Amino acid sequence: MTGAALVDAIGGWVDQRIGGTALEDLPPIIGVSGAQGSGKSTLARDLAERFGAAVLSLDDVYLTRAERATMARQVHPLFVTRGPPGTHDLDLLHRVLDRLRMAGPGDTTPLPRFDKLADDRADVSTWPVIEGRPRAIVLEGWCLGAAPQTQAALTAPVNALERREDAQGVWRRAINAALAEDYVGVTRRLDALIFLQAPGFDVVLDWRGQQEAALTGVALSSERRDRLARFIQHYERLTRHMLAGGIAPDLTVDLDADRRIVAMRPGVETG
């Protein structure tokens, strides 16, 4: 199956949900979730272009660098690194979603942007602006829709990062608490959730490396790949959990190691 066929399939749901609605009706929020490098941004952009949707990303509502530094001092040093639940400004996300859904024809809504090279939120003056009320909103993010783990599952570390830098489990328990307490509010706002299912966590380093090379325009050196391998360990526990069923999507899209679509499975997947 091609990406265009996937957009067609999702489009059936979108058209049924928003076709013929009046301006005063609230636009649906479509979630796109999946491991780093799985193609979430591409799918979100394709859906937006086809259906007149606004696109938001969890990657663009990270806490600022200063805010994460404060969290690292107060909670755990690993929170200085963006990515895991707890490092997003969910209040900002909810405000933007509310503003988009209630916008009138003459209203404008700035969409947050995060500068990954600077590791900080971009200046507000650079944020793109949406005019009026979109027909739909596409929200994409790697941990979107993830269910919290059981306390028993948090006991053993899953990689070297957790063994060396979170030996007492403070960081991973704080992430899990954020999922259970704060991120569930985002999940509940979704009218539909699409999950791009990687064949396993082992492909994530290659996928993320391809993203990095595209972002910087420079091929990855072995040193940079090693640093990236450490970076994705921050994502490993929750990614493996989601791949094993720790998410309940409305549509699961199975990918192979080359990100080709091999199957689509409607309905809820639970683990």
PDB file of N, CA, C and O in Angstrom, residues 135-177:
ATOM      1  N   ARG A 135     -10.836  22.972   8.796  1.00  0.00           N
ATOM      2  CA  ARG A 135     -11.860  21.919   8.703  1.00  0.00           C
ATOM      3  C   ARG A 135     -11.540  20.759   9.630  1.00  0.00           C
ATOM      4  O   ARG A 135     -12.429  20.010  10.044  1.00  0.00           O
ATOM      5  N   ALA A 136     -10.273  20.604   9.965  1.00  0.00           N
ATOM      6  CA  ALA A 136      -9.839  19.552  10.875  1.00  0.00           C
ATOM      7  C   ALA A 136      -8.496  19.971  11.461  1.00  0.00           C
ATOM      8  O   ALA A 136      -7.842  20.902  10.979  1.00  0.00           O
ATOM      9  N   ILE A 137      -8.096  19.279  12.519  1.00  0.00           N
ATOM     10  CA  ILE A 137      -6.788  19.505  13.138  1.00  0.00           C
ATOM     11  C   ILE A 137      -6.074  18.160  13.199  1.00  0.00           C
ATOM     12  O   ILE A 137      -6.641  17.170  13.692  1.00  0.00           O
ATOM     13  N   VAL A 138      -4.852  18.110  12.699  1.00  0.00           N
ATOM     14  CA  VAL A 138      -4.027  16.898  12.790  1.00  0.00           C
ATOM     15  C   VAL A 138      -2.963  17.150  13.847  1.00  0.00           C
ATOM     16  O   VAL A 138      -2.163  18.082  13.729  1.00  0.00           O
ATOM     17  N   LEU A 139      -2.955  16.326  14.878  1.00  0.00           N
ATOM     18  CA  LEU A 139      -1.970  16.420  15.955  1.00  0.00           C
ATOM     19  C   LEU A 139      -1.091  15.190  15.898  1.00  0.00           C
ATOM     20  O   LEU A 139      -1.578  14.073  16.006  1.00  0.00           O
ATOM     21  N   GLU A 140       0.214  15.395  15.699  1.00  0.00           N
ATOM     22  CA  GLU A 140       1.114  14.240  15.622  1.00  0.00           C
ATOM     23  C   GLU A 140       2.162  14.308  16.725  1.00  0.00           C
ATOM     24  O   GLU A 140       2.587  15.381  17.136  1.00  0.00           O
ATOM     25  N   GLY A 141       2.542  13.115  17.192  1.00  0.00           N
ATOM     26  CA  GLY A 141       3.555  13.043  18.237  1.00  0.00           C
ATOM     27  C   GLY A 141       3.914  11.607  18.547  1.00  0.00           C
ATOM     28  O   GLY A 141       3.060  10.709  18.491  1.00  0.00           O
ATOM     29  N   TRP A 142       5.161  11.377  18.881  1.00  0.00           N
ATOM     30  CA  TRP A 142       5.658  10.002  19.022  1.00  0.00           C
ATOM     31  C   TRP A 142       4.986   9.259  20.174  1.00  0.00           C
ATOM     32  O   TRP A 142       4.762   8.055  20.094  1.00  0.00           O
ATOM     33  N   CYS A 143       4.623   9.957  21.257  1.00  0.00           N
ATOM     34  CA  CYS A 143       4.037   9.281  22.417  1.00  0.00           C
ATOM     35  C   CYS A 143       2.547   9.547  22.537  1.00  0.00           C
ATOM     36  O   CYS A 143       1.936   9.194  23.558  1.00  0.00           O
ATOM     37  N   LEU A 144       1.953  10.127  21.527  1.00  0.00           N
ATOM     38  CA  LEU A 144       0.535  10.468  21.571  1.00  0.00           C
ATOM     39  C   LEU A 144      -0.302   9.193  21.733  1.00  0.00           C
ATOM     40  O   LEU A 144      -0.160   8.239  20.985  1.00  0.00           O
ATOM     41  N   GLY A 145      -1.163   9.182  22.734  1.00  0.00           N
ATOM     42  CA  GLY A 145      -2.038   8.036  22.959  1.00  0.00           C
ATOM     43  C   GLY A 145      -1.443   6.916  23.789  1.00  0.00           C
ATOM     44  O   GLY A 145      -2.125   5.922  24.062  1.00  0.00           O
ATOM     45  N   ALA A 146      -0.191   7.052  24.210  1.00  0.00           N
ATOM     46  CA  ALA A 146       0.444   5.985  24.984  1.00  0.00           C
ATOM     47  C   ALA A 146      -0.232   5.815  26.335  1.00  0.00           C
ATOM     48  O   ALA A 146      -0.532   6.793  27.025  1.00  0.00           O
ATOM     49  N   ALA A 147      -0.460   4.572  26.719  1.00  0.00           N
ATOM     50  CA  ALA A 147      -1.013   4.270  28.037  1.00  0.00           C
ATOM     51  C   ALA A 147       0.118   4.157  29.048  1.00  0.00           C
ATOM     52  O   ALA A 147       1.233   3.746  28.693  1.00  0.00           O
ATOM     53  N   PRO A 148      -0.118   4.520  30.297  1.00  0.00           N
ATOM     54  CA  PRO A 148       0.928   4.339  31.309  1.00  0.00           C
ATOM     55  C   PRO A 148       1.225   2.863  31.528  1.00  0.00           C
ATOM     56  O   PRO A 148       0.370   2.002  31.283  1.00  0.00           O
ATOM     57  N   GLN A 149       2.425   2.569  31.983  1.00  0.00           N
ATOM     58  CA  GLN A 149       2.809   1.198  32.306  1.00  0.00           C
ATOM     59  C   GLN A 149       2.392   0.848  33.725  1.00  0.00           C
ATOM     60  O   GLN A 149       2.101   1.724  34.552  1.00  0.00           O
ATOM     61  N   THR A 150       2.385  -0.430  34.022  1.00  0.00           N
ATOM     62  CA  THR A 150       2.154  -0.865  35.390  1.00  0.00           C
ATOM     63  C   THR A 150       3.393  -0.557  36.226  1.00  0.00           C
ATOM     64  O   THR A 150       4.505  -0.417  35.686  1.00  0.00           O
ATOM     65  N   GLN A 151       3.218  -0.453  37.523  1.00  0.00           N
ATOM     66  CA  GLN A 151       4.369  -0.194  38.398  1.00  0.00           C
ATOM     67  C   GLN A 151       5.380  -1.325  38.319  1.00  0.00           C
ATOM     68  O   GLN A 151       6.591  -1.094  38.379  1.00  0.00           O
ATOM     69  N   ALA A 152       4.910  -2.541  38.148  1.00  0.00           N
ATOM     70  CA  ALA A 152       5.824  -3.684  38.045  1.00  0.00           C
ATOM     71  C   ALA A 152       6.710  -3.567  36.819  1.00  0.00           C
ATOM     72  O   ALA A 152       7.883  -3.942  36.845  1.00  0.00           O
ATOM     73  N   ALA A 153       6.159  -3.039  35.721  1.00  0.00           N
ATOM     74  CA  ALA A 153       6.921  -2.917  34.483  1.00  0.00           C
ATOM     75  C   ALA A 153       8.024  -1.882  34.580  1.00  0.00           C
ATOM     76  O   ALA A 153       8.957  -1.894  33.774  1.00  0.00           O
ATOM     77  N   LEU A 154       7.935  -0.989  35.560  1.00  0.00           N
ATOM     78  CA  LEU A 154       8.924   0.077  35.708  1.00  0.00           C
ATOM     79  C   LEU A 154      10.144  -0.353  36.503  1.00  0.00           C
ATOM     80  O   LEU A 154      11.141   0.368  36.546  1.00  0.00           O
ATOM     81  N   THR A 155      10.089  -1.506  37.099  1.00  0.00           N
ATOM     82  CA  THR A 155      11.139  -1.913  38.036  1.00  0.00           C
ATOM     83  C   THR A 155      12.487  -2.117  37.368  1.00  0.00           C
ATOM     84  O   THR A 155      13.496  -1.532  37.771  1.00  0.00           O
ATOM     85  N   ALA A 156      12.534  -2.926  36.317  1.00  0.00           N
ATOM     86  CA  ALA A 156      13.809  -3.249  35.674  1.00  0.00           C
ATOM     87  C   ALA A 156      14.146  -2.236  34.591  1.00  0.00           C
ATOM     88  O   ALA A 156      13.279  -1.872  33.784  1.00  0.00           O
ATOM     89  N   PRO A 157      15.384  -1.752  34.522  1.00  0.00           N
ATOM     90  CA  PRO A 157      15.793  -0.843  33.444  1.00  0.00           C
ATOM     91  C   PRO A 157      15.770  -1.556  32.097  1.00  0.00           C
ATOM     92  O   PRO A 157      15.984  -2.771  32.029  1.00  0.00           O
ATOM     93  N   VAL A 158      15.511  -0.794  31.024  1.00  0.00           N
ATOM     94  CA  VAL A 158      15.439  -1.402  29.702  1.00  0.00           C
ATOM     95  C   VAL A 158      16.709  -1.179  28.881  1.00  0.00           C
ATOM     96  O   VAL A 158      16.861  -1.792  27.823  1.00  0.00           O
ATOM     97  N   ASN A 159      17.602  -0.313  29.347  1.00  0.00           N
ATOM     98  CA  ASN A 159      18.826  -0.033  28.583  1.00  0.00           C
ATOM     99  C   ASN A 159      19.901   0.541  29.498  1.00  0.00           C
ATOM    100  O   ASN A 159      19.679   0.726  30.714  1.00  0.00           O
ATOM    101  N   ALA A 160      21.052   0.831  28.911  1.00  0.00           N
ATOM    102  CA  ALA A 160      22.188   1.329  29.695  1.00  0.00           C
ATOM    103  C   ALA A 160      21.901   2.686  30.326  1.00  0.00           C
ATOM    104  O   ALA A 160      22.345   2.979  31.438  1.00  0.00           O
ATOM    105  N   LEU A 161      21.159   3.532  29.613  1.00  0.00           N
ATOM    106  CA  LEU A 161      20.831   4.850  30.156  1.00  0.00           C
ATOM    107  C   LEU A 161      20.078   4.724  31.473  1.00  0.00           C
ATOM    108  O   LEU A 161      20.414   5.395  32.459  1.00  0.00           O
ATOM    109  N   GLU A 162      19.083   3.866  31.503  1.00  0.00           N
ATOM    110  CA  GLU A 162      18.309   3.693  32.733  1.00  0.00           C
ATOM    111  C   GLU A 162      19.146   3.036  33.828  1.00  0.00           C
ATOM    112  O   GLU A 162      19.035   3.398  35.004  1.00  0.00           O
ATOM    113  N   ARG A 163      19.986   2.075  33.463  1.00  0.00           N
ATOM    114  CA  ARG A 163      20.814   1.414  34.477  1.00  0.00           C
ATOM    115  C   ARG A 163      21.790   2.384  35.114  1.00  0.00           C
ATOM    116  O   ARG A 163      21.998   2.363  36.340  1.00  0.00           O
ATOM    117  N   ARG A 164      22.398   3.258  34.315  1.00  0.00           N
ATOM    118  CA  ARG A 164      23.453   4.133  34.818  1.00  0.00           C
ATOM    119  C   ARG A 164      22.929   5.445  35.390  1.00  0.00           C
ATOM    120  O   ARG A 164      23.491   5.976  36.366  1.00  0.00           O
ATOM    121  N   GLU A 165      21.859   5.985  34.779  1.00  0.00           N
ATOM    122  CA  GLU A 165      21.451   7.340  35.143  1.00  0.00           C
ATOM    123  C   GLU A 165      20.083   7.413  35.802  1.00  0.00           C
ATOM    124  O   GLU A 165      19.675   8.496  36.241  1.00  0.00           O
ATOM    125  N   ASP A 166      19.391   6.285  35.885  1.00  0.00           N
ATOM    126  CA  ASP A 166      18.091   6.251  36.561  1.00  0.00           C
ATOM    127  C   ASP A 166      17.977   4.958  37.357  1.00  0.00           C
ATOM    128  O   ASP A 166      16.968   4.259  37.290  1.00  0.00           O
ATOM    129  N   ALA A 167      19.024   4.657  38.098  1.00  0.00           N
ATOM    130  CA  ALA A 167      19.088   3.383  38.812  1.00  0.00           C
ATOM    131  C   ALA A 167      17.939   3.213  39.800  1.00  0.00           C
ATOM    132  O   ALA A 167      17.459   2.092  40.030  1.00  0.00           O
ATOM    133  N   GLN A 168      17.465   4.312  40.390  1.00  0.00           N
ATOM    134  CA  GLN A 168      16.374   4.237  41.365  1.00  0.00           C
ATOM    135  C   GLN A 168      14.993   4.342  40.723  1.00  0.00           C
ATOM    136  O   GLN A 168      13.976   4.245  41.409  1.00  0.00           O
ATOM    137  N   GLY A 169      14.951   4.586  39.401  1.00  0.00           N
ATOM    138  CA  GLY A 169      13.682   4.627  38.697  1.00  0.00           C
ATOM    139  C   GLY A 169      12.888   5.914  38.879  1.00  0.00           C
ATOM    140  O   GLY A 169      11.702   5.968  38.513  1.00  0.00           O
ATOM    141  N   VAL A 170      13.516   6.963  39.398  1.00  0.00           N
ATOM    142  CA  VAL A 170      12.802   8.224  39.637  1.00  0.00           C
ATOM    143  C   VAL A 170      12.309   8.837  38.326  1.00  0.00           C
ATOM    144  O   VAL A 170      11.161   9.286  38.220  1.00  0.00           O
ATOM    145  N   TRP A 171      13.171   8.849  37.315  1.00  0.00           N
ATOM    146  CA  TRP A 171      12.839   9.456  36.024  1.00  0.00           C
ATOM    147  C   TRP A 171      11.710   8.708  35.336  1.00  0.00           C
ATOM    148  O   TRP A 171      10.720   9.307  34.904  1.00  0.00           O
ATOM    149  N   ARG A 172      11.826   7.387  35.249  1.00  0.00           N
ATOM    150  CA  ARG A 172      10.803   6.634  34.529  1.00  0.00           C
ATOM    151  C   ARG A 172       9.469   6.633  35.270  1.00  0.00           C
ATOM    152  O   ARG A 172       8.417   6.615  34.643  1.00  0.00           O
ATOM    153  N   ARG A 173       9.498   6.690  36.597  1.00  0.00           N
ATOM    154  CA  ARG A 173       8.228   6.791  37.332  1.00  0.00           C
ATOM    155  C   ARG A 173       7.575   8.156  37.117  1.00  0.00           C
ATOM    156  O   ARG A 173       6.341   8.255  37.032  1.00  0.00           O
ATOM    157  N   ALA A 174       8.386   9.205  37.022  1.00  0.00           N
ATOM    158  CA  ALA A 174       7.837  10.543  36.771  1.00  0.00           C
ATOM    159  C   ALA A 174       7.226  10.614  35.377  1.00  0.00           C
ATOM    160  O   ALA A 174       6.165  11.236  35.180  1.00  0.00           O
ATOM    161  N   ILE A 175       7.874   9.990  34.389  1.00  0.00           N
ATOM    162  CA  ILE A 175       7.319   9.933  33.035  1.00  0.00           C
ATOM    163  C   ILE A 175       5.981   9.199  33.047  1.00  0.00           C
ATOM    164  O   ILE A 175       4.990   9.645  32.454  1.00  0.00           O
ATOM    165  N   ASN A 176       5.940   8.091  33.745  1.00  0.00           N
ATOM    166  CA  ASN A 176       4.716   7.291  33.805  1.00  0.00           C
ATOM    167  C   ASN A 176       3.591   8.056  34.485  1.00  0.00           C
ATOM    168  O   ASN A 176       2.430   8.002  34.052  1.00  0.00           O
ATOM    169  N   ALA A 177       3.928   8.796  35.537  1.00  0.00           N
ATOM    170  CA  ALA A 177       2.916   9.596  36.226  1.00  0.00           C
ATOM    171  C   ALA A 177       2.373  10.691  35.310  1.00  0.00           C
ATOM    172  O   ALA A 177       1.175  10.983  35.318  1.00  0.00           O
TER     173      ALA A 177
END
